[in-house]
């Protein structure tokens, strides 16, 4: 996947569109840091389906990050009773 500076979008939109058609996906950058992904839809793909898949992938990535953090914090070793107590404590704190 090719990384393209944002200014290329602004200065050469036709060339960018050609690159996108040729490669299928591009990553836009600002100051060398990625900030957006462009996906070519010319193949007839349904945009709503693609956006749904992106949303699902983001949710999976968030869940993986939460599980990893829980393992680092030792929370994966809690007993069922400890988990239930933590849930009850959190619910009680949210009510107040």
PDB file of N, CA and C in Angstrom:
ATOM      1  N   UNK A   1       0.848  -1.166   0.000  1.00  0.00           N
ATOM      2  CA  UNK A   1       0.000   0.000   0.000  1.00  0.00           C
ATOM      3  C   UNK A   1       0.900   1.236   0.000  1.00  0.00           C
ATOM      4  N   UNK A   2       0.602   2.124  -0.893  1.00  0.00           N
ATOM      5  CA  UNK A   2       1.440   3.316  -1.056  1.00  0.00           C
ATOM      6  C   UNK A   2       0.978   4.450  -0.135  1.00  0.00           C
ATOM      7  N   UNK A   3       1.941   5.149   0.438  1.00  0.00           N
ATOM      8  CA  UNK A   3       1.673   6.306   1.290  1.00  0.00           C
ATOM      9  C   UNK A   3       1.807   7.566   0.441  1.00  0.00           C
ATOM     10  N   UNK A   4       0.777   8.401   0.489  1.00  0.00           N
ATOM     11  CA  UNK A   4       0.713   9.599  -0.349  1.00  0.00           C
ATOM     12  C   UNK A   4       0.538  10.825   0.538  1.00  0.00           C
ATOM     13  N   UNK A   5       1.360  11.847   0.363  1.00  0.00           N
ATOM     14  CA  UNK A   5       1.174  13.078   1.145  1.00  0.00           C
ATOM     15  C   UNK A   5      -0.152  13.755   0.800  1.00  0.00           C
ATOM     16  N   UNK A   6      -0.778  14.362   1.782  1.00  0.00           N
ATOM     17  CA  UNK A   6      -2.054  15.047   1.610  1.00  0.00           C
ATOM     18  C   UNK A   6      -1.979  16.090   0.503  1.00  0.00           C
ATOM     19  N   UNK A   7      -0.870  16.763   0.395  1.00  0.00           N
ATOM     20  CA  UNK A   7      -0.745  17.814  -0.615  1.00  0.00           C
ATOM     21  C   UNK A   7      -0.898  17.253  -2.031  1.00  0.00           C
ATOM     22  N   UNK A   8      -0.597  15.958  -2.224  1.00  0.00           N
ATOM     23  CA  UNK A   8      -0.783  15.313  -3.526  1.00  0.00           C
ATOM     24  C   UNK A   8      -2.275  15.293  -3.881  1.00  0.00           C
ATOM     25  N   UNK A   9      -3.127  15.067  -2.887  1.00  0.00           N
ATOM     26  CA  UNK A   9      -4.573  15.099  -3.089  1.00  0.00           C
ATOM     27  C   UNK A   9      -5.019  16.486  -3.527  1.00  0.00           C
ATOM     28  N   UNK A  10      -4.472  17.479  -2.873  1.00  0.00           N
ATOM     29  CA  UNK A  10      -4.836  18.863  -3.171  1.00  0.00           C
ATOM     30  C   UNK A  10      -4.268  19.332  -4.509  1.00  0.00           C
ATOM     31  N   UNK A  11      -3.012  18.995  -4.792  1.00  0.00           N
ATOM     32  CA  UNK A  11      -2.316  19.527  -5.960  1.00  0.00           C
ATOM     33  C   UNK A  11      -2.502  18.700  -7.232  1.00  0.00           C
ATOM     34  N   UNK A  12      -2.697  17.399  -7.100  1.00  0.00           N
ATOM     35  CA  UNK A  12      -2.770  16.533  -8.272  1.00  0.00           C
ATOM     36  C   UNK A  12      -3.907  15.505  -8.135  1.00  0.00           C
ATOM     37  N   UNK A  13      -5.149  15.987  -8.029  1.00  0.00           N
ATOM     38  CA  UNK A  13      -6.257  15.054  -7.789  1.00  0.00           C
ATOM     39  C   UNK A  13      -6.447  14.021  -8.906  1.00  0.00           C
ATOM     40  N   UNK A  14      -6.212  14.395 -10.144  1.00  0.00           N
ATOM     41  CA  UNK A  14      -6.375  13.442 -11.248  1.00  0.00           C
ATOM     42  C   UNK A  14      -5.343  12.328 -11.158  1.00  0.00           C
ATOM     43  N   UNK A  15      -4.095  12.683 -10.881  1.00  0.00           N
ATOM     44  CA  UNK A  15      -3.041  11.678 -10.739  1.00  0.00           C
ATOM     45  C   UNK A  15      -3.319  10.774  -9.535  1.00  0.00           C
ATOM     46  N   UNK A  16      -3.857  11.367  -8.477  1.00  0.00           N
ATOM     47  CA  UNK A  16      -4.184  10.574  -7.287  1.00  0.00           C
ATOM     48  C   UNK A  16      -5.286   9.567  -7.621  1.00  0.00           C
ATOM     49  N   UNK A  17      -6.294  10.016  -8.338  1.00  0.00           N
ATOM     50  CA  UNK A  17      -7.376   9.106  -8.712  1.00  0.00           C
ATOM     51  C   UNK A  17      -6.847   7.951  -9.556  1.00  0.00           C
ATOM     52  N   UNK A  18      -5.929   8.226 -10.464  1.00  0.00           N
ATOM     53  CA  UNK A  18      -5.324   7.174 -11.288  1.00  0.00           C
ATOM     54  C   UNK A  18      -4.551   6.192 -10.418  1.00  0.00           C
ATOM     55  N   UNK A  19      -3.774   6.717  -9.473  1.00  0.00           N
ATOM     56  CA  UNK A  19      -3.029   5.846  -8.545  1.00  0.00           C
ATOM     57  C   UNK A  19      -3.992   4.957  -7.768  1.00  0.00           C
ATOM     58  N   UNK A  20      -5.091   5.546  -7.321  1.00  0.00           N
ATOM     59  CA  UNK A  20      -6.069   4.790  -6.541  1.00  0.00           C
ATOM     60  C   UNK A  20      -6.697   3.693  -7.396  1.00  0.00           C
ATOM     61  N   UNK A  21      -7.036   4.012  -8.627  1.00  0.00           N
ATOM     62  CA  UNK A  21      -7.585   3.008  -9.540  1.00  0.00           C
ATOM     63  C   UNK A  21      -6.593   1.878  -9.778  1.00  0.00           C
ATOM     64  N   UNK A  22      -5.316   2.221  -9.948  1.00  0.00           N
ATOM     65  CA  UNK A  22      -4.279   1.224 -10.225  1.00  0.00           C
ATOM     66  C   UNK A  22      -3.990   0.336  -9.013  1.00  0.00           C
ATOM     67  N   UNK A  23      -3.967   0.936  -7.814  1.00  0.00           N
ATOM     68  CA  UNK A  23      -3.521   0.208  -6.632  1.00  0.00           C
ATOM     69  C   UNK A  23      -4.657  -0.304  -5.748  1.00  0.00           C
ATOM     70  N   UNK A  24      -5.824   0.295  -5.838  1.00  0.00           N
ATOM     71  CA  UNK A  24      -6.954  -0.164  -5.048  1.00  0.00           C
ATOM     72  C   UNK A  24      -7.078   0.503  -3.694  1.00  0.00           C
ATOM     73  N   UNK A  25      -5.957   0.750  -3.044  1.00  0.00           N
ATOM     74  CA  UNK A  25      -5.941   1.433  -1.746  1.00  0.00           C
ATOM     75  C   UNK A  25      -4.725   2.345  -1.663  1.00  0.00           C
ATOM     76  N   UNK A  26      -4.903   3.459  -0.970  1.00  0.00           N
ATOM     77  CA  UNK A  26      -3.802   4.386  -0.703  1.00  0.00           C
ATOM     78  C   UNK A  26      -3.936   4.885   0.726  1.00  0.00           C
ATOM     79  N   UNK A  27      -2.810   5.251   1.315  1.00  0.00           N
ATOM     80  CA  UNK A  27      -2.803   5.838   2.651  1.00  0.00           C
ATOM     81  C   UNK A  27      -2.387   7.295   2.514  1.00  0.00           C
ATOM     82  N   UNK A  28      -3.230   8.196   3.014  1.00  0.00           N
ATOM     83  CA  UNK A  28      -2.889   9.622   3.002  1.00  0.00           C
ATOM     84  C   UNK A  28      -2.135   9.970   4.273  1.00  0.00           C
ATOM     85  N   UNK A  29      -1.122  10.823   4.116  1.00  0.00           N
ATOM     86  CA  UNK A  29      -0.305  11.217   5.265  1.00  0.00           C
ATOM     87  C   UNK A  29      -0.248  12.730   5.403  1.00  0.00           C
ATOM     88  N   UNK A  30      -0.011  13.167   6.622  1.00  0.00           N
ATOM     89  CA  UNK A  30       0.286  14.567   6.926  1.00  0.00           C
ATOM     90  C   UNK A  30       1.557  14.537   7.759  1.00  0.00           C
ATOM     91  N   UNK A  31       2.553  15.255   7.319  1.00  0.00           N
ATOM     92  CA  UNK A  31       3.865  15.262   7.984  1.00  0.00           C
ATOM     93  C   UNK A  31       4.402  13.839   8.154  1.00  0.00           C
ATOM     94  N   UNK A  32       4.149  12.997   7.150  1.00  0.00           N
ATOM     95  CA  UNK A  32       4.658  11.630   7.160  1.00  0.00           C
ATOM     96  C   UNK A  32       3.872  10.657   8.016  1.00  0.00           C
ATOM     97  N   UNK A  33       2.817  11.122   8.681  1.00  0.00           N
ATOM     98  CA  UNK A  33       2.019  10.256   9.556  1.00  0.00           C
ATOM     99  C   UNK A  33       0.692   9.923   8.876  1.00  0.00           C
ATOM    100  N   UNK A  34       0.332   8.637   8.819  1.00  0.00           N
ATOM    101  CA  UNK A  34      -0.926   8.248   8.188  1.00  0.00           C
ATOM    102  C   UNK A  34      -2.123   8.831   8.937  1.00  0.00           C
ATOM    103  N   UNK A  35      -3.129   9.294   8.188  1.00  0.00           N
ATOM    104  CA  UNK A  35      -4.336   9.788   8.836  1.00  0.00           C
ATOM    105  C   UNK A  35      -5.600   9.288   8.145  1.00  0.00           C
ATOM    106  N   UNK A  36      -5.499   8.732   6.931  1.00  0.00           N
ATOM    107  CA  UNK A  36      -6.691   8.240   6.240  1.00  0.00           C
ATOM    108  C   UNK A  36      -6.293   7.178   5.228  1.00  0.00           C
ATOM    109  N   UNK A  37      -7.259   6.317   4.947  1.00  0.00           N
ATOM    110  CA  UNK A  37      -7.088   5.294   3.919  1.00  0.00           C
ATOM    111  C   UNK A  37      -8.127   5.560   2.841  1.00  0.00           C
ATOM    112  N   UNK A  38      -7.691   5.513   1.610  1.00  0.00           N
ATOM    113  CA  UNK A  38      -8.607   5.655   0.476  1.00  0.00           C
ATOM    114  C   UNK A  38      -8.762   4.280  -0.169  1.00  0.00           C
ATOM    115  N   UNK A  39     -10.011   3.932  -0.498  1.00  0.00           N
ATOM    116  CA  UNK A  39     -10.316   2.646  -1.120  1.00  0.00           C
ATOM    117  C   UNK A  39     -11.055   2.913  -2.423  1.00  0.00           C
ATOM    118  N   UNK A  40     -10.584   2.300  -3.500  1.00  0.00           N
ATOM    119  CA  UNK A  40     -11.223   2.448  -4.804  1.00  0.00           C
ATOM    120  C   UNK A  40     -12.508   1.622  -4.833  1.00  0.00           C
ATOM    121  N   UNK A  41     -13.608   2.258  -5.193  1.00  0.00           N
ATOM    122  CA  UNK A  41     -14.900   1.571  -5.279  1.00  0.00           C
ATOM    123  C   UNK A  41     -15.336   1.336  -6.722  1.00  0.00           C
ATOM    124  N   UNK A  42     -14.431   1.536  -7.663  1.00  0.00           N
ATOM    125  CA  UNK A  42     -14.781   1.411  -9.073  1.00  0.00           C
ATOM    126  C   UNK A  42     -15.153  -0.015  -9.457  1.00  0.00           C
ATOM    127  N   UNK A  43     -14.758  -1.005  -8.663  1.00  0.00           N
ATOM    128  CA  UNK A  43     -15.055  -2.404  -8.966  1.00  0.00           C
ATOM    129  C   UNK A  43     -16.492  -2.793  -8.654  1.00  0.00           C
ATOM    130  N   UNK A  44     -17.302  -1.820  -8.239  1.00  0.00           N
ATOM    131  CA  UNK A  44     -18.699  -2.098  -7.964  1.00  0.00           C
ATOM    132  C   UNK A  44     -18.971  -2.553  -6.542  1.00  0.00           C
ATOM    133  N   UNK A  45     -17.968  -2.482  -5.675  1.00  0.00           N
ATOM    134  CA  UNK A  45     -18.187  -2.866  -4.283  1.00  0.00           C
ATOM    135  C   UNK A  45     -19.208  -1.928  -3.645  1.00  0.00           C
ATOM    136  N   UNK A  46     -19.944  -2.448  -2.717  1.00  0.00           N
ATOM    137  CA  UNK A  46     -20.932  -1.661  -1.998  1.00  0.00           C
ATOM    138  C   UNK A  46     -20.239  -0.902  -0.873  1.00  0.00           C
ATOM    139  N   UNK A  47     -20.325   0.416  -0.912  1.00  0.00           N
ATOM    140  CA  UNK A  47     -19.653   1.247   0.084  1.00  0.00           C
ATOM    141  C   UNK A  47     -20.134   0.936   1.493  1.00  0.00           C
ATOM    142  N   UNK A  48     -21.439   0.713   1.664  1.00  0.00           N
ATOM    143  CA  UNK A  48     -21.966   0.409   2.996  1.00  0.00           C
ATOM    144  C   UNK A  48     -21.375  -0.884   3.546  1.00  0.00           C
ATOM    145  N   UNK A  49     -21.199  -1.889   2.685  1.00  0.00           N
ATOM    146  CA  UNK A  49     -20.597  -3.154   3.129  1.00  0.00           C
ATOM    147  C   UNK A  49     -19.149  -2.948   3.565  1.00  0.00           C
ATOM    148  N   UNK A  50     -18.413  -2.146   2.805  1.00  0.00           N
ATOM    149  CA  UNK A  50     -17.014  -1.881   3.149  1.00  0.00           C
ATOM    150  C   UNK A  50     -16.931  -1.131   4.478  1.00  0.00           C
ATOM    151  N   UNK A  51     -17.770  -0.116   4.655  1.00  0.00           N
ATOM    152  CA  UNK A  51     -17.753   0.646   5.909  1.00  0.00           C
ATOM    153  C   UNK A  51     -18.163  -0.222   7.095  1.00  0.00           C
ATOM    154  N   UNK A  52     -19.107  -1.141   6.890  1.00  0.00           N
ATOM    155  CA  UNK A  52     -19.493  -2.064   7.958  1.00  0.00           C
ATOM    156  C   UNK A  52     -18.320  -2.956   8.346  1.00  0.00           C
ATOM    157  N   UNK A  53     -17.593  -3.453   7.350  1.00  0.00           N
ATOM    158  CA  UNK A  53     -16.429  -4.304   7.640  1.00  0.00           C
ATOM    159  C   UNK A  53     -15.348  -3.517   8.375  1.00  0.00           C
ATOM    160  N   UNK A  54     -15.139  -2.266   7.999  1.00  0.00           N
ATOM    161  CA  UNK A  54     -14.156  -1.420   8.690  1.00  0.00           C
ATOM    162  C   UNK A  54     -14.581  -1.219  10.143  1.00  0.00           C
ATOM    163  N   UNK A  55     -15.866  -0.968  10.371  1.00  0.00           N
ATOM    164  CA  UNK A  55     -16.368  -0.791  11.748  1.00  0.00           C
ATOM    165  C   UNK A  55     -16.167  -2.057  12.566  1.00  0.00           C
ATOM    166  N   UNK A  56     -16.449  -3.194  11.969  1.00  0.00           N
ATOM    167  CA  UNK A  56     -16.258  -4.473  12.676  1.00  0.00           C
ATOM    168  C   UNK A  56     -14.787  -4.710  12.994  1.00  0.00           C
ATOM    169  N   UNK A  57     -13.926  -4.398  12.051  1.00  0.00           N
ATOM    170  CA  UNK A  57     -12.492  -4.567  12.281  1.00  0.00           C
ATOM    171  C   UNK A  57     -12.018  -3.666  13.409  1.00  0.00           C
ATOM    172  N   UNK A  58     -12.476  -2.428  13.433  1.00  0.00           N
ATOM    173  CA  UNK A  58     -12.101  -1.509  14.520  1.00  0.00           C
ATOM    174  C   UNK A  58     -12.568  -2.043  15.871  1.00  0.00           C
ATOM    175  N   UNK A  59     -13.778  -2.606  15.909  1.00  0.00           N
ATOM    176  CA  UNK A  59     -14.294  -3.178  17.156  1.00  0.00           C
ATOM    177  C   UNK A  59     -13.440  -4.368  17.594  1.00  0.00           C
ATOM    178  N   UNK A  60     -13.043  -5.215  16.652  1.00  0.00           N
ATOM    179  CA  UNK A  60     -12.179  -6.350  16.980  1.00  0.00           C
ATOM    180  C   UNK A  60     -10.827  -5.880  17.510  1.00  0.00           C
ATOM    181  N   UNK A  61     -10.282  -4.853  16.889  1.00  0.00           N
ATOM    182  CA  UNK A  61      -8.997  -4.323  17.333  1.00  0.00           C
ATOM    183  C   UNK A  61      -9.103  -3.734  18.733  1.00  0.00           C
ATOM    184  N   UNK A  62     -10.213  -3.037  19.014  1.00  0.00           N
ATOM    185  CA  UNK A  62     -10.421  -2.466  20.348  1.00  0.00           C
ATOM    186  C   UNK A  62     -10.546  -3.577  21.381  1.00  0.00           C
ATOM    187  N   UNK A  63     -11.288  -4.630  21.057  1.00  0.00           N
ATOM    188  CA  UNK A  63     -11.443  -5.750  21.991  1.00  0.00           C
ATOM    189  C   UNK A  63     -10.096  -6.423  22.253  1.00  0.00           C
ATOM    190  N   UNK A  64      -9.295  -6.581  21.216  1.00  0.00           N
ATOM    191  CA  UNK A  64      -7.966  -7.187  21.380  1.00  0.00           C
ATOM    192  C   UNK A  64      -7.089  -6.322  22.291  1.00  0.00           C
ATOM    193  N   UNK A  65      -7.157  -5.015  22.110  1.00  0.00           N
ATOM    194  CA  UNK A  65      -6.360  -4.107  22.949  1.00  0.00           C
ATOM    195  C   UNK A  65      -6.811  -4.185  24.406  1.00  0.00           C
ATOM    196  N   UNK A  66      -8.120  -4.262  24.631  1.00  0.00           N
ATOM    197  CA  UNK A  66      -8.641  -4.370  25.996  1.00  0.00           C
ATOM    198  C   UNK A  66      -8.193  -5.675  26.633  1.00  0.00           C
ATOM    199  N   UNK A  67      -8.275  -6.776  25.890  1.00  0.00           N
ATOM    200  CA  UNK A  67      -7.827  -8.074  26.433  1.00  0.00           C
ATOM    201  C   UNK A  67      -6.338  -8.046  26.750  1.00  0.00           C
ATOM    202  N   UNK A  68      -5.542  -7.448  25.877  1.00  0.00           N
ATOM    203  CA  UNK A  68      -4.093  -7.362  26.125  1.00  0.00           C
ATOM    204  C   UNK A  68      -3.800  -6.550  27.376  1.00  0.00           C
ATOM    205  N   UNK A  69      -4.497  -5.430  27.533  1.00  0.00           N
ATOM    206  CA  UNK A  69      -4.295  -4.603  28.725  1.00  0.00           C
ATOM    207  C   UNK A  69      -4.714  -5.361  29.980  1.00  0.00           C
ATOM    208  N   UNK A  70      -5.805  -6.097  29.901  1.00  0.00           N
ATOM    209  CA  UNK A  70      -6.267  -6.883  31.049  1.00  0.00           C
ATOM    210  C   UNK A  70      -5.223  -7.925  31.433  1.00  0.00           C
ATOM    211  N   UNK A  71      -4.608  -8.572  30.440  1.00  0.00           N
ATOM    212  CA  UNK A  71      -3.547  -9.552  30.746  1.00  0.00           C
ATOM    213  C   UNK A  71      -2.358  -8.866  31.400  1.00  0.00           C
ATOM    214  N   UNK A  72      -1.969  -7.696  30.878  1.00  0.00           N
ATOM    215  CA  UNK A  72      -0.834  -6.970  31.471  1.00  0.00           C
ATOM    216  C   UNK A  72      -1.129  -6.570  32.916  1.00  0.00           C
ATOM    217  N   UNK A  73      -2.397  -6.243  33.188  1.00  0.00           N
ATOM    218  CA  UNK A  73      -2.789  -5.831  34.535  1.00  0.00           C
ATOM    219  C   UNK A  73      -3.104  -7.009  35.448  1.00  0.00           C
ATOM    220  N   UNK A  74      -3.020  -8.230  34.913  1.00  0.00           N
ATOM    221  CA  UNK A  74      -3.283  -9.417  35.714  1.00  0.00           C
ATOM    222  C   UNK A  74      -4.765  -9.701  35.926  1.00  0.00           C
ATOM    223  N   UNK A  75      -5.622  -8.998  35.215  1.00  0.00           N
ATOM    224  CA  UNK A  75      -7.058  -9.176  35.408  1.00  0.00           C
ATOM    225  C   UNK A  75      -7.572 -10.485  34.827  1.00  0.00           C
ATOM    226  N   UNK A  76      -6.777 -11.124  33.970  1.00  0.00           N
ATOM    227  CA  UNK A  76      -7.200 -12.398  33.397  1.00  0.00           C
ATOM    228  C   UNK A  76      -7.113 -13.537  34.407  1.00  0.00           C
ATOM    229  N   UNK A  77      -6.536 -13.268  35.567  1.00  0.00           N
ATOM    230  CA  UNK A  77      -6.384 -14.295  36.597  1.00  0.00           C
ATOM    231  C   UNK A  77      -7.427 -14.177  37.713  1.00  0.00           C
ATOM    232  N   UNK A  78      -8.369 -13.241  37.564  1.00  0.00           N
ATOM    233  CA  UNK A  78      -9.398 -13.059  38.583  1.00  0.00           C
ATOM    234  C   UNK A  78     -10.368 -14.240  38.580  1.00  0.00           C
ATOM    235  N   UNK A  79     -10.845 -14.595  39.763  1.00  0.00           N
ATOM    236  CA  UNK A  79     -11.859 -15.643  39.865  1.00  0.00           C
ATOM    237  C   UNK A  79     -13.212 -15.066  39.443  1.00  0.00           C
ATOM    238  N   UNK A  80     -14.185 -15.947  39.262  1.00  0.00           N
ATOM    239  CA  UNK A  80     -15.518 -15.482  38.888  1.00  0.00           C
ATOM    240  C   UNK A  80     -16.103 -14.592  39.980  1.00  0.00           C
ATOM    241  N   UNK A  81     -15.824 -14.929  41.228  1.00  0.00           N
ATOM    242  CA  UNK A  81     -16.325 -14.119  42.335  1.00  0.00           C
ATOM    243  C   UNK A  81     -15.703 -12.728  42.330  1.00  0.00           C
ATOM    244  N   UNK A  82     -14.424 -12.654  42.039  1.00  0.00           N
ATOM    245  CA  UNK A  82     -13.735 -11.364  41.983  1.00  0.00           C
ATOM    246  C   UNK A  82     -14.265 -10.520  40.808  1.00  0.00           C
ATOM    247  N   UNK A  83     -14.526 -11.168  39.687  1.00  0.00           N
ATOM    248  CA  UNK A  83     -15.074 -10.462  38.530  1.00  0.00           C
ATOM    249  C   UNK A  83     -16.450  -9.915  38.879  1.00  0.00           C
ATOM    250  N   UNK A  84     -17.299 -10.744  39.484  1.00  0.00           N
ATOM    251  CA  UNK A  84     -18.640 -10.304  39.849  1.00  0.00           C
ATOM    252  C   UNK A  84     -18.586  -9.145  40.843  1.00  0.00           C
ATOM    253  N   UNK A  85     -17.676  -9.213  41.811  1.00  0.00           N
ATOM    254  CA  UNK A  85     -17.535  -8.132  42.795  1.00  0.00           C
ATOM    255  C   UNK A  85     -17.107  -6.836  42.110  1.00  0.00           C
ATOM    256  N   UNK A  86     -16.210  -6.940  41.161  1.00  0.00           N
ATOM    257  CA  UNK A  86     -15.747  -5.761  40.427  1.00  0.00           C
ATOM    258  C   UNK A  86     -16.883  -5.163  39.596  1.00  0.00           C
ATOM    259  N   UNK A  87     -17.686  -6.018  38.983  1.00  0.00           N
ATOM    260  CA  UNK A  87     -18.835  -5.536  38.208  1.00  0.00           C
ATOM    261  C   UNK A  87     -19.813  -4.800  39.124  1.00  0.00           C
ATOM    262  N   UNK A  88     -20.125  -5.390  40.258  1.00  0.00           N
ATOM    263  CA  UNK A  88     -21.068  -4.765  41.188  1.00  0.00           C
ATOM    264  C   UNK A  88     -20.537  -3.425  41.700  1.00  0.00           C
ATOM    265  N   UNK A  89     -19.251  -3.379  42.006  1.00  0.00           N
ATOM    266  CA  UNK A  89     -18.636  -2.131  42.481  1.00  0.00           C
ATOM    267  C   UNK A  89     -18.725  -1.042  41.409  1.00  0.00           C
ATOM    268  N   UNK A  90     -18.416  -1.414  40.180  1.00  0.00           N
ATOM    269  CA  UNK A  90     -18.454  -0.445  39.075  1.00  0.00           C
ATOM    270  C   UNK A  90     -19.867   0.052  38.839  1.00  0.00           C
ATOM    271  N   UNK A  91     -20.837  -0.847  38.873  1.00  0.00           N
ATOM    272  CA  UNK A  91     -22.239  -0.429  38.695  1.00  0.00           C
ATOM    273  C   UNK A  91     -22.667   0.521  39.797  1.00  0.00           C
ATOM    274  N   UNK A  92     -22.271   0.220  41.011  1.00  0.00           N
ATOM    275  CA  UNK A  92     -22.640   1.081  42.130  1.00  0.00           C
ATOM    276  C   UNK A  92     -22.020   2.466  41.980  1.00  0.00           C
ATOM    277  N   UNK A  93     -20.775   2.531  41.543  1.00  0.00           N
ATOM    278  CA  UNK A  93     -20.092   3.816  41.342  1.00  0.00           C
ATOM    279  C   UNK A  93     -20.759   4.632  40.229  1.00  0.00           C
ATOM    280  N   UNK A  94     -21.247   3.954  39.216  1.00  0.00           N
ATOM    281  CA  UNK A  94     -21.900   4.654  38.092  1.00  0.00           C
ATOM    282  C   UNK A  94     -23.229   5.265  38.495  1.00  0.00           C
ATOM    283  N   UNK A  95     -23.910   4.665  39.469  1.00  0.00           N
ATOM    284  CA  UNK A  95     -25.191   5.179  39.914  1.00  0.00           C
ATOM    285  C   UNK A  95     -25.034   6.502  40.662  1.00  0.00           C
ATOM    286  N   UNK A  96     -23.877   6.711  41.237  1.00  0.00           N
ATOM    287  CA  UNK A  96     -23.667   7.911  42.057  1.00  0.00           C
ATOM    288  C   UNK A  96     -22.951   8.949  41.315  1.00  0.00           C
TER     289      UNK A  96
END
